[in-house]
Amino acid sequence: MNWPNRLSLLRVGLVPLVVLTICIGVPWSYGAALALFLAGCLTDWADGWMARRYRIVTNFGKFMDPVADKLLVLSTMISLCGQGMIPAWTCVAVLFRELAVDGLRLVAVEQGKVIAAGKLGTIKTCTQMAMLVAYLLTAIGWLRVPVLNWALLALAMAMTLWSGVDYFWKNRALFAGSLR
């Protein structure tokens, strides 16, 4: 197993720790959650950089990297929602988009194709991660600008919607035979 794939699996392993530290629900635990979440974000950047730099992109990596991102982001969002910090509708919107895109990927695999993360999907993940960092900083008490949280939340939701529509538009040919 190559290093980028190991880093993706490490990101998956960080998920329960992030969730646990958020659920403890005190300032120090939010700080620990932020550190673990940032470590997960760093592995996301590092695995992509290594895979491209050393030309070790694999089908497993094309699959596991976005799954690891989704697990990290959604688990963190749901945990913060459980603490009353993020509205539930945002978790539902992100979950809906992710399941729809995963369904699209399954249709593609059935036809012998692999859909890797696209540019908009990458931007979507970055905006979601930035939004979650802001909410964790607020939970610690280091950020006291609620309008920034809402602006980042709105941006993340806009990118979530836009990137989801873009995936389906760019891959609409996958459904050509099944819609007749």
Coordinates of N, CA, C and O in Angstrom, one line a residue, residues 5-20 36-37 39-40 43 64 67-69 71-72 75:
N5 N -2.4 6.3 0.1 CA -3.5 5.5 0.5 C -3.4 5.3 2.1 O -4.5 5.3 2.7
R6 N -2.3 5.2 2.6 CA -2.1 5.1 4.1 C -2.6 6.4 4.8 O -3.3 6.3 5.8
L7 N -2.3 7.5 4.2 CA -2.8 8.8 4.7 C -4.3 8.9 4.7 O -4.9 9.4 5.6
S8 N -4.9 8.4 3.6 CA -6.4 8.4 3.5 C -7.0 7.5 4.6 O -7.9 7.9 5.3
L9 N -6.3 6.3 4.9 CA -6.8 5.5 5.9 C -6.6 6.1 7.3 O -7.4 5.9 8.2
L10 N -5.5 6.8 7.5 CA -5.2 7.5 8.7 C -6.3 8.5 9.0 O -6.8 8.7 10.1
R11 N -6.8 9.2 7.9 CA -7.9 10.2 8.0 C -9.1 9.5 8.5 O -9.8 10.0 9.4
V12 N -9.4 8.3 8.0 CA -10.6 7.6 8.5 C -10.4 7.2 10.0 O -11.4 7.3 10.7
G13 N -9.2 6.9 10.4 CA -9.0 6.5 11.8 C -9.1 7.7 12.7 O -9.4 7.5 13.9
L14 N -8.9 8.9 12.2 CA -9.1 10.1 13.0 C -10.5 10.5 13.3 O -10.8 11.1 14.3
V15 N -11.4 10.0 12.5 CA -12.8 10.3 12.6 C -13.4 10.0 14.0 O -14.0 10.9 14.6
P16 N -13.3 8.8 14.5 CA -13.9 8.6 15.8 C -13.3 9.4 17.0 O -14.0 9.8 17.9
L17 N -12.0 9.8 16.8 CA -11.4 10.6 17.8 C -11.9 12.0 17.8 O -12.2 12.7 18.8
V18 N -12.2 12.6 16.5 CA -12.8 13.9 16.4 C -14.2 13.9 17.0 O -14.5 14.8 17.8
V19 N -14.9 12.9 16.7 CA -16.3 12.8 17.2 C -16.3 12.7 18.7 O -17.1 13.4 19.4
L20 N -15.5 11.9 19.3 CA -15.4 11.7 20.7 C -15.1 13.0 21.4 O -15.7 13.4 22.4
L36 N -7.1 17.5 15.9 CA -7.3 16.2 15.2 C -8.0 16.5 13.8 O -7.6 15.9 12.8
F37 N -8.9 17.4 13.8 CA -9.6 17.7 12.5 C -8.5 18.4 11.5 O -8.5 18.0 10.4
A39 N -5.4 17.9 11.6 CA -4.5 16.8 11.2 C -5.1 16.0 10.0 O -4.5 15.6 9.0
G40 N -6.4 15.8 10.1 CA -7.2 15.1 9.0 C -7.1 15.9 7.7 O -6.9 15.4 6.6
T43 N -3.7 15.6 6.2 CA -3.5 14.3 5.4 C -4.3 14.3 4.1 O -3.8 13.7 3.1
M64 N -11.0 5.9 -2.1 CA -10.8 6.1 -0.6 C -10.6 7.5 -0.2 O -11.2 8.0 0.8
V67 N -14.0 9.2 0.1 CA -14.7 8.6 1.2 C -14.2 9.1 2.5 O -15.0 9.4 3.5
A68 N -12.9 9.1 2.7 CA -12.2 9.6 3.9 C -12.6 11.1 4.2 O -12.9 11.4 5.3
D69 N -12.6 11.9 3.1 CA -13.1 13.3 3.3 C -14.5 13.4 3.8 O -14.8 14.2 4.7
L71 N -16.3 11.2 5.4 CA -16.4 10.7 6.8 C -15.9 11.7 7.7 O -16.6 12.0 8.8
L72 N -14.8 12.4 7.5 CA -14.3 13.4 8.3 C -15.2 14.6 8.4 O -15.5 15.0 9.5
S75 N -18.9 13.5 9.8 CA -18.9 13.2 11.2 C -18.7 14.4 12.1 O -19.3 14.6 13.1

